[in-house]
């Protein structure tokens, strides 16, 4: 950006948010703008309530003088709503613009009940959460939603989701925006939708591994999916289909919920392990049931989880060879010691040593909150991107 003369207010805000330039003098130096122009553009950001002055920084001049006043992104001027849907359960929260969870709720929501009912219930949850957090609905700047299916990021619609019957092509953004308005009385706000594994990966990478330029998260719950973050951005493929590991064929004869035979999810997902346990008389109907059995030390559940981990590890050997990530994170209902042991056994056996020499294989740090944190971050990065800042400032009349 050095030497440019047309850096916008949005670009100045980005420099401050990223910490690359946090004083007026630094902004002038990085952008090449005059003192007066920097002042005018910062004034718009102050009037919008998006910037504030912090403490004085070090003295810029070797001759001494008054310390420079630092500039800070004002993370208290708005809040974000986020929700993370699983097949039979959901979690929702109010978050600050820096990702702090201010209020949270989890409960039963069944995706098979259909998008109209589920999204309507989320609108009700959001209204109650805002009251719990002590924030007004008009303070909400956007909503982020994680769903267990492939999402076309341009439209926010799920595309042929194997475990979300009735959701294919549905206008999720529009319905959730209306549900928010119906239950709060506030004007509609932007709604962003993405795959749950993508948002979990985004949240985990940003908070725990910001220096990792190639990060892979694999979620193993009812299904199996992966989120890939490259150079700080989610890699989605051309239409949101990247990371759908659960439907890689592994040669088995088991029937998958997608209608095909031999998918990885049909033999190694939480749902698949639950079915195998149920066949032996163990009460288990979902990945969350398997998680509870594993937590209780159930021997047969642990053995099947380890076997499932080996099947997933076999596939991940190819993923690691292709992407060469620095971190491979296992998350979801099966992300415990037995499953991770199975993954490691096959991964290190099948992948070339060159591919795993600098690889960390870890489990989730954020746990069940990863999708919420990622969804909140997605909204903030979208709304405060330089080009969006200009649009929003004009809409505010500043």
Short mmCIF file of C-alpha atoms in Angstrom, two decimals:
data_model
loop_
_atom_site.label_atom_id
_atom_site.label_comp_id
_atom_site.label_asym_id
_atom_site.label_seq_id
_atom_site.Cartn_x
_atom_site.Cartn_y
_atom_site.Cartn_z
CA UNK A 1 0.00 0.00 0.00
CA UNK A 2 3.02 2.29 0.35
CA UNK A 3 3.01 5.15 -2.11
CA UNK A 4 -0.70 4.97 -2.79
CA UNK A 5 -2.65 8.22 -2.73
CA UNK A 6 -6.21 6.87 -2.77
CA UNK A 7 -6.31 4.58 0.29
CA UNK A 8 -9.92 4.60 1.49
CA UNK A 9 -11.31 4.92 5.00
CA UNK A 10 -11.91 1.18 4.86
CA UNK A 11 -8.26 0.52 4.11
CA UNK A 12 -7.20 2.76 6.99
CA UNK A 13 -9.49 0.80 9.30
CA UNK A 14 -7.96 -2.45 8.06
CA UNK A 15 -4.46 -1.13 8.85
CA UNK A 16 -5.54 -0.24 12.38
CA UNK A 17 -7.41 -3.53 12.97
CA UNK A 18 -4.46 -5.59 11.79
CA UNK A 19 -2.00 -3.59 13.91
CA UNK A 20 0.11 -2.62 10.90
CA UNK A 21 -0.43 1.11 11.49
CA UNK A 22 -1.98 2.42 14.69
CA UNK A 23 -1.12 6.13 14.74
CA UNK A 24 -1.93 8.95 12.35
CA UNK A 25 1.74 9.29 11.48
CA UNK A 26 2.07 5.59 10.72
CA UNK A 27 -1.00 5.71 8.49
CA UNK A 28 0.48 8.62 6.54
CA UNK A 29 3.74 6.75 6.11
CA UNK A 30 2.15 3.48 4.96
CA UNK A 31 -0.43 5.00 2.61
CA UNK A 32 1.35 8.10 1.33
CA UNK A 33 -1.73 10.19 2.17
CA UNK A 34 -1.38 13.72 3.50
CA UNK A 35 -2.03 14.51 7.13
CA UNK A 36 -5.25 16.32 6.22
CA UNK A 37 -6.58 13.45 4.11
CA UNK A 38 -5.81 10.88 6.79
CA UNK A 39 -7.59 13.12 9.30
CA UNK A 40 -10.69 13.43 7.09
CA UNK A 41 -10.96 9.67 6.56
CA UNK A 42 -10.37 8.87 10.20
CA UNK A 43 -13.07 11.36 11.12
CA UNK A 44 -15.62 9.29 9.17
CA UNK A 45 -14.61 6.20 11.15
CA UNK A 46 -14.85 8.07 14.45
CA UNK A 47 -18.32 9.38 13.56
CA UNK A 48 -19.44 5.84 12.72
CA UNK A 49 -18.22 4.73 16.15
CA UNK A 50 -15.77 2.20 14.72
CA UNK A 51 -12.54 3.81 15.94
CA UNK A 52 -11.43 5.17 19.29
CA UNK A 53 -8.28 6.73 20.65
CA UNK A 54 -6.15 4.61 22.94
CA UNK A 55 -3.22 5.40 25.16
CA UNK A 56 -0.26 7.41 23.95
CA UNK A 57 2.38 5.43 22.10
CA UNK A 58 6.14 5.94 21.98
CA UNK A 59 7.47 9.32 20.87
CA UNK A 60 7.98 9.21 17.09
CA UNK A 61 10.71 11.84 16.91
CA UNK A 62 14.25 11.47 18.31
CA UNK A 63 13.92 15.13 19.36
CA UNK A 64 11.24 14.20 21.85
CA UNK A 65 7.82 15.79 22.17
CA UNK A 66 4.36 14.51 22.93
CA UNK A 67 3.72 10.78 22.45
CA UNK A 68 1.58 9.75 19.49
CA UNK A 69 -2.02 8.86 20.28
CA UNK A 70 -2.75 5.30 19.24
CA UNK A 71 -5.84 4.35 17.30
CA UNK A 72 -7.93 1.29 18.17
CA UNK A 73 -10.82 -0.57 16.58
CA UNK A 74 -13.80 0.04 18.87
CA UNK A 75 -15.04 -3.49 19.44
CA UNK A 76 -17.90 -2.36 21.70
CA UNK A 77 -20.02 -0.55 19.13
CA UNK A 78 -21.83 -3.70 17.93
CA UNK A 79 -22.32 -7.41 18.57
CA UNK A 80 -22.66 -10.48 16.38
CA UNK A 81 -25.11 -13.38 16.57
CA UNK A 82 -23.94 -16.86 15.65
CA UNK A 83 -25.40 -20.36 15.54
CA UNK A 84 -23.99 -23.81 14.84
CA UNK A 85 -26.43 -26.49 13.65
CA UNK A 86 -25.85 -30.21 13.95
CA UNK A 87 -28.38 -32.81 12.87
CA UNK A 88 -30.25 -32.96 16.19
CA UNK A 89 -28.66 -30.24 18.27
CA UNK A 90 -27.75 -26.58 17.97
CA UNK A 91 -25.77 -23.94 19.79
CA UNK A 92 -26.25 -20.18 19.54
CA UNK A 93 -24.49 -17.18 21.03
CA UNK A 94 -24.04 -13.43 21.20
CA UNK A 95 -20.40 -12.53 20.54
CA UNK A 96 -18.35 -9.39 20.73
CA UNK A 97 -16.57 -8.17 17.61
CA UNK A 98 -13.37 -9.76 18.96
CA UNK A 99 -14.98 -13.18 19.36
CA UNK A 100 -15.74 -13.17 23.08
CA UNK A 101 -18.93 -15.13 23.85
CA UNK A 102 -21.25 -12.86 25.83
CA UNK A 103 -24.24 -15.22 26.14
CA UNK A 104 -24.79 -18.77 24.94
CA UNK A 105 -27.55 -21.37 24.63
CA UNK A 106 -27.64 -24.95 23.41
CA UNK A 107 -30.55 -27.30 22.92
CA UNK A 108 -32.40 -29.69 20.66
CA UNK A 109 -33.08 -28.56 17.09
CA UNK A 110 -33.69 -31.27 14.51
CA UNK A 111 -32.64 -30.34 10.96
CA UNK A 112 -35.08 -32.90 9.56
CA UNK A 113 -37.91 -30.66 10.84
CA UNK A 114 -37.04 -28.39 7.92
CA UNK A 115 -35.48 -24.96 7.49
CA UNK A 116 -38.58 -22.87 8.14
CA UNK A 117 -39.13 -24.32 11.62
CA UNK A 118 -35.47 -24.57 12.60
CA UNK A 119 -34.55 -21.04 11.51
CA UNK A 120 -37.69 -19.68 13.16
CA UNK A 121 -36.61 -21.28 16.43
CA UNK A 122 -33.15 -19.75 16.07
CA UNK A 123 -34.75 -16.32 15.76
CA UNK A 124 -36.46 -16.93 19.10
CA UNK A 125 -33.20 -18.11 20.66
CA UNK A 126 -31.43 -14.98 19.43
CA UNK A 127 -34.02 -12.69 21.01
CA UNK A 128 -33.64 -14.41 24.38
CA UNK A 129 -29.84 -14.39 24.15
CA UNK A 130 -29.71 -10.66 23.46
CA UNK A 131 -31.80 -10.02 26.56
CA UNK A 132 -29.53 -12.32 28.58
CA UNK A 133 -26.41 -10.54 27.29
CA UNK A 134 -27.88 -7.10 28.01
CA UNK A 135 -27.70 -5.91 24.39
CA UNK A 136 -30.35 -4.34 22.18
CA UNK A 137 -31.32 -5.93 18.89
CA UNK A 138 -30.30 -2.77 17.02
CA UNK A 139 -26.72 -3.34 18.20
CA UNK A 140 -26.49 -6.52 16.11
CA UNK A 141 -24.45 -5.96 12.94
CA UNK A 142 -24.77 -9.44 11.44
CA UNK A 143 -25.55 -13.13 11.91
CA UNK A 144 -23.32 -16.12 11.13
CA UNK A 145 -24.65 -19.66 10.72
CA UNK A 146 -22.76 -22.95 10.51
CA UNK A 147 -24.61 -25.86 8.87
CA UNK A 148 -23.69 -29.56 8.40
CA UNK A 149 -23.68 -29.53 4.61
CA UNK A 150 -21.95 -28.02 1.56
CA UNK A 151 -22.74 -24.33 1.04
CA UNK A 152 -22.52 -22.16 -2.05
CA UNK A 153 -20.88 -19.10 -0.49
CA UNK A 154 -22.25 -16.78 -3.17
CA UNK A 155 -25.89 -17.59 -2.35
CA UNK A 156 -25.66 -18.96 1.19
CA UNK A 157 -27.74 -21.98 0.11
CA UNK A 158 -26.85 -25.57 0.89
CA UNK A 159 -26.25 -27.75 -2.16
CA UNK A 160 -27.50 -31.35 -2.12
CA UNK A 161 -26.79 -31.86 1.60
CA UNK A 162 -26.82 -35.59 2.44
CA UNK A 163 -27.91 -35.15 6.06
CA UNK A 164 -30.18 -32.06 5.71
CA UNK A 165 -33.35 -33.27 3.96
CA UNK A 166 -35.56 -30.42 2.76
CA UNK A 167 -32.79 -27.80 2.87
CA UNK A 168 -31.40 -28.11 -0.66
CA UNK A 169 -31.46 -24.68 -2.32
CA UNK A 170 -33.48 -23.09 0.49
CA UNK A 171 -33.06 -19.34 1.09
CA UNK A 172 -31.43 -19.64 4.52
CA UNK A 173 -30.19 -16.05 4.58
CA UNK A 174 -33.61 -14.57 3.90
CA UNK A 175 -35.49 -16.79 6.36
CA UNK A 176 -33.04 -16.25 9.23
CA UNK A 177 -33.04 -12.49 8.64
CA UNK A 178 -36.85 -12.51 8.80
CA UNK A 179 -36.84 -14.68 11.93
CA UNK A 180 -34.50 -12.23 13.62
CA UNK A 181 -36.83 -9.34 12.77
CA UNK A 182 -39.97 -11.25 13.76
CA UNK A 183 -38.64 -12.04 17.22
CA UNK A 184 -36.75 -8.81 17.99
CA UNK A 185 -38.54 -6.10 16.01
CA UNK A 186 -35.19 -4.88 14.68
CA UNK A 187 -34.37 -4.26 11.03
CA UNK A 188 -32.90 -7.22 9.10
CA UNK A 189 -29.13 -7.62 9.23
CA UNK A 190 -26.69 -9.43 6.91
CA UNK A 191 -26.68 -13.22 7.32
CA UNK A 192 -23.66 -15.32 6.31
CA UNK A 193 -23.84 -19.12 6.01
CA UNK A 194 -21.01 -21.64 5.70
CA UNK A 195 -20.26 -25.29 6.28
CA UNK A 196 -19.70 -26.21 9.93
CA UNK A 197 -16.26 -27.76 9.40
CA UNK A 198 -15.15 -24.66 7.48
CA UNK A 199 -16.20 -22.36 10.31
CA UNK A 200 -14.73 -24.61 12.98
CA UNK A 201 -11.43 -24.58 11.10
CA UNK A 202 -11.60 -20.80 10.70
CA UNK A 203 -12.28 -20.26 14.41
CA UNK A 204 -9.59 -22.68 15.57
CA UNK A 205 -6.94 -21.40 13.17
CA UNK A 206 -7.51 -17.73 14.00
CA UNK A 207 -7.51 -18.22 17.77
CA UNK A 208 -4.97 -20.98 18.28
CA UNK A 209 -2.74 -21.19 15.20
CA UNK A 210 -2.68 -17.76 13.51
CA UNK A 211 0.82 -18.39 12.13
CA UNK A 212 -0.12 -21.66 10.43
CA UNK A 213 -0.44 -21.03 6.67
CA UNK A 214 -2.01 -24.42 5.90
CA UNK A 215 -4.48 -25.71 8.50
CA UNK A 216 -6.86 -28.67 8.21
CA UNK A 217 -9.67 -29.54 10.62
CA UNK A 218 -11.62 -32.80 10.31
CA UNK A 219 -14.98 -32.97 12.06
CA UNK A 220 -16.21 -36.50 12.79
CA UNK A 221 -19.76 -36.47 14.15
CA UNK A 222 -22.94 -37.65 12.42
CA UNK A 223 -21.00 -37.23 9.17
CA UNK A 224 -17.40 -36.45 8.29
CA UNK A 225 -16.22 -33.15 6.84
CA UNK A 226 -13.06 -31.10 6.65
CA UNK A 227 -12.32 -27.39 6.77
CA UNK A 228 -9.17 -26.05 5.13
CA UNK A 229 -7.66 -22.64 5.93
CA UNK A 230 -4.87 -21.47 3.62
CA UNK A 231 -3.04 -18.18 4.27
CA UNK A 232 -5.77 -17.10 6.67
CA UNK A 233 -8.71 -17.74 4.32
CA UNK A 234 -11.12 -20.65 4.11
CA UNK A 235 -10.63 -22.73 0.98
CA UNK A 236 -14.08 -23.68 -0.32
CA UNK A 237 -13.50 -24.85 -3.89
CA UNK A 238 -15.47 -23.40 -6.78
CA UNK A 239 -18.94 -23.93 -5.30
CA UNK A 240 -18.46 -24.82 -1.64
CA UNK A 241 -17.77 -28.52 -2.08
CA UNK A 242 -14.19 -28.65 -0.80
CA UNK A 243 -13.52 -30.80 2.24
CA UNK A 244 -16.35 -33.33 1.82
CA UNK A 245 -14.21 -36.23 3.04
CA UNK A 246 -17.15 -38.29 4.17
CA UNK A 247 -18.08 -39.19 0.62
CA UNK A 248 -14.70 -40.43 -0.53
CA UNK A 249 -15.09 -44.09 -1.52
CA UNK A 250 -13.11 -46.49 0.66
CA UNK A 251 -14.18 -49.81 -0.88
CA UNK A 252 -16.64 -50.93 1.80
CA UNK A 253 -20.16 -52.13 1.00
CA UNK A 254 -22.00 -50.06 3.57
CA UNK A 255 -24.85 -47.85 2.31
CA UNK A 256 -24.32 -44.14 2.95
CA UNK A 257 -27.09 -41.62 3.62
CA UNK A 258 -26.16 -39.96 0.33
CA UNK A 259 -27.42 -43.08 -1.48
CA UNK A 260 -24.04 -44.45 -2.54
CA UNK A 261 -22.17 -47.45 -1.21
CA UNK A 262 -18.71 -47.45 0.31
CA UNK A 263 -18.43 -43.82 1.52
CA UNK A 264 -16.07 -43.10 4.39
CA UNK A 265 -18.95 -41.67 6.43
CA UNK A 266 -20.85 -44.95 6.09
CA UNK A 267 -18.12 -46.84 7.96
CA UNK A 268 -16.26 -44.31 10.13
CA UNK A 269 -18.59 -41.47 11.20
CA UNK A 270 -20.18 -41.14 14.62
CA UNK A 271 -23.43 -42.29 13.07
CA UNK A 272 -21.77 -45.39 11.62
CA UNK A 273 -20.20 -46.30 14.97
CA UNK A 274 -23.56 -45.75 16.68
CA UNK A 275 -25.25 -48.17 14.26
CA UNK A 276 -22.62 -50.83 14.87
CA UNK A 277 -23.05 -50.44 18.62
CA UNK A 278 -26.84 -50.64 18.32
CA UNK A 279 -26.49 -53.90 16.37
CA UNK A 280 -24.78 -55.41 19.42
CA UNK A 281 -27.48 -54.18 21.78
CA UNK A 282 -25.75 -51.04 23.02
CA UNK A 283 -28.21 -48.09 23.07
CA UNK A 284 -26.70 -45.60 20.61
CA UNK A 285 -28.44 -43.64 17.87
CA UNK A 286 -26.06 -40.81 17.02
CA UNK A 287 -22.51 -39.52 17.25
CA UNK A 288 -23.36 -37.69 20.46
CA UNK A 289 -24.42 -41.01 22.03
CA UNK A 290 -21.06 -42.47 21.04
CA UNK A 291 -19.32 -39.46 22.58
CA UNK A 292 -21.11 -40.10 25.87
CA UNK A 293 -20.18 -43.79 25.81
CA UNK A 294 -16.54 -42.92 25.15
CA UNK A 295 -16.56 -40.45 28.03
CA UNK A 296 -17.90 -43.23 30.27
CA UNK A 297 -15.06 -45.55 29.23
CA UNK A 298 -17.21 -48.00 27.26
CA UNK A 299 -14.79 -50.65 25.96
CA UNK A 300 -16.63 -51.64 22.79
CA UNK A 301 -17.27 -48.00 21.82
CA UNK A 302 -13.56 -47.28 22.25
CA UNK A 303 -12.58 -50.24 20.06
CA UNK A 304 -14.96 -49.19 17.28
CA UNK A 305 -13.82 -45.55 17.53
CA UNK A 306 -10.22 -46.64 17.10
CA UNK A 307 -11.19 -48.74 14.07
CA UNK A 308 -13.04 -45.74 12.62
CA UNK A 309 -9.97 -43.60 13.25
CA UNK A 310 -7.84 -46.00 11.23
CA UNK A 311 -10.24 -45.71 8.28
CA UNK A 312 -10.16 -41.91 8.47
CA UNK A 313 -6.38 -41.90 8.92
CA UNK A 314 -6.00 -43.90 5.72
CA UNK A 315 -7.85 -41.16 3.79
CA UNK A 316 -6.02 -38.39 5.64
CA UNK A 317 -2.68 -39.74 4.44
CA UNK A 318 -3.71 -38.59 0.97
CA UNK A 319 -5.02 -35.25 2.28
CA UNK A 320 -1.77 -34.55 4.11
CA UNK A 321 0.31 -35.50 1.08
CA UNK A 322 -1.75 -33.19 -1.13
CA UNK A 323 -1.99 -30.14 1.16
CA UNK A 324 1.12 -30.46 3.36
CA UNK A 325 -0.55 -28.75 6.35
CA UNK A 326 1.24 -27.64 9.48
CA UNK A 327 -1.68 -28.60 11.70
CA UNK A 328 -4.22 -31.42 11.35
CA UNK A 329 -6.96 -31.02 13.95
CA UNK A 330 -9.50 -33.72 14.81
CA UNK A 331 -12.81 -32.43 16.15
CA UNK A 332 -16.38 -33.59 16.68
CA UNK A 333 -18.08 -36.33 18.67
CA UNK A 334 -15.36 -38.95 18.11
CA UNK A 335 -12.39 -36.65 18.78
CA UNK A 336 -11.00 -38.56 21.73
CA UNK A 337 -7.99 -40.75 22.44
CA UNK A 338 -9.22 -43.99 20.78
CA UNK A 339 -10.14 -42.32 17.50
CA UNK A 340 -7.01 -40.16 17.45
CA UNK A 341 -4.86 -43.23 18.10
CA UNK A 342 -6.40 -44.96 15.09
CA UNK A 343 -5.86 -41.88 12.90
CA UNK A 344 -2.20 -41.66 13.86
CA UNK A 345 -1.59 -45.37 13.22
CA UNK A 346 -2.69 -45.25 9.58
CA UNK A 347 -1.68 -41.67 8.81
CA UNK A 348 1.97 -42.15 9.74
CA UNK A 349 2.03 -45.61 8.19
CA UNK A 350 0.68 -44.50 4.79
CA UNK A 351 1.92 -40.94 4.36
CA UNK A 352 5.49 -40.22 3.29
CA UNK A 353 7.76 -39.01 6.12
CA UNK A 354 8.33 -35.80 4.13
CA UNK A 355 4.61 -34.98 4.43
CA UNK A 356 4.44 -35.49 8.19
CA UNK A 357 7.85 -34.22 9.31
CA UNK A 358 6.49 -30.85 10.42
CA UNK A 359 2.87 -31.87 11.02
CA UNK A 360 1.06 -31.42 14.35
CA UNK A 361 -1.89 -33.79 14.85
CA UNK A 362 -4.05 -32.29 17.59
CA UNK A 363 -7.59 -32.16 18.95
CA UNK A 364 -9.87 -29.14 19.18
CA UNK A 365 -9.00 -26.28 21.53
CA UNK A 366 -12.35 -24.48 21.34
CA UNK A 367 -14.45 -27.63 21.55
CA UNK A 368 -18.16 -27.13 20.93
CA UNK A 369 -17.66 -23.38 20.59
CA UNK A 370 -15.39 -23.58 17.53
CA UNK A 371 -18.22 -23.19 15.02
CA UNK A 372 -19.66 -20.21 16.89
CA UNK A 373 -16.30 -18.45 17.05
CA UNK A 374 -15.69 -19.12 13.36
CA UNK A 375 -19.17 -17.92 12.37
CA UNK A 376 -18.71 -14.72 14.36
CA UNK A 377 -15.30 -14.10 12.80
CA UNK A 378 -16.73 -14.67 9.32
CA UNK A 379 -19.31 -11.93 9.90
CA UNK A 380 -16.77 -9.45 11.29
CA UNK A 381 -14.28 -10.01 8.47
CA UNK A 382 -17.06 -9.58 5.90
CA UNK A 383 -18.57 -6.42 7.39
CA UNK A 384 -15.26 -4.68 8.09
CA UNK A 385 -13.52 -5.56 4.83
CA UNK A 386 -12.35 -2.30 3.17
CA UNK A 387 -14.87 -2.37 0.32
CA UNK A 388 -17.77 -3.14 2.70
CA UNK A 389 -16.70 -0.36 5.07
CA UNK A 390 -17.12 2.19 2.28
CA UNK A 391 -20.62 0.92 1.48
CA UNK A 392 -21.64 0.98 5.14
CA UNK A 393 -20.22 4.46 5.79
CA UNK A 394 -22.17 5.82 2.85
CA UNK A 395 -25.33 4.12 4.15
CA UNK A 396 -24.75 5.76 7.55
CA UNK A 397 -24.29 9.12 5.85
CA UNK A 398 -20.76 9.72 7.16
#
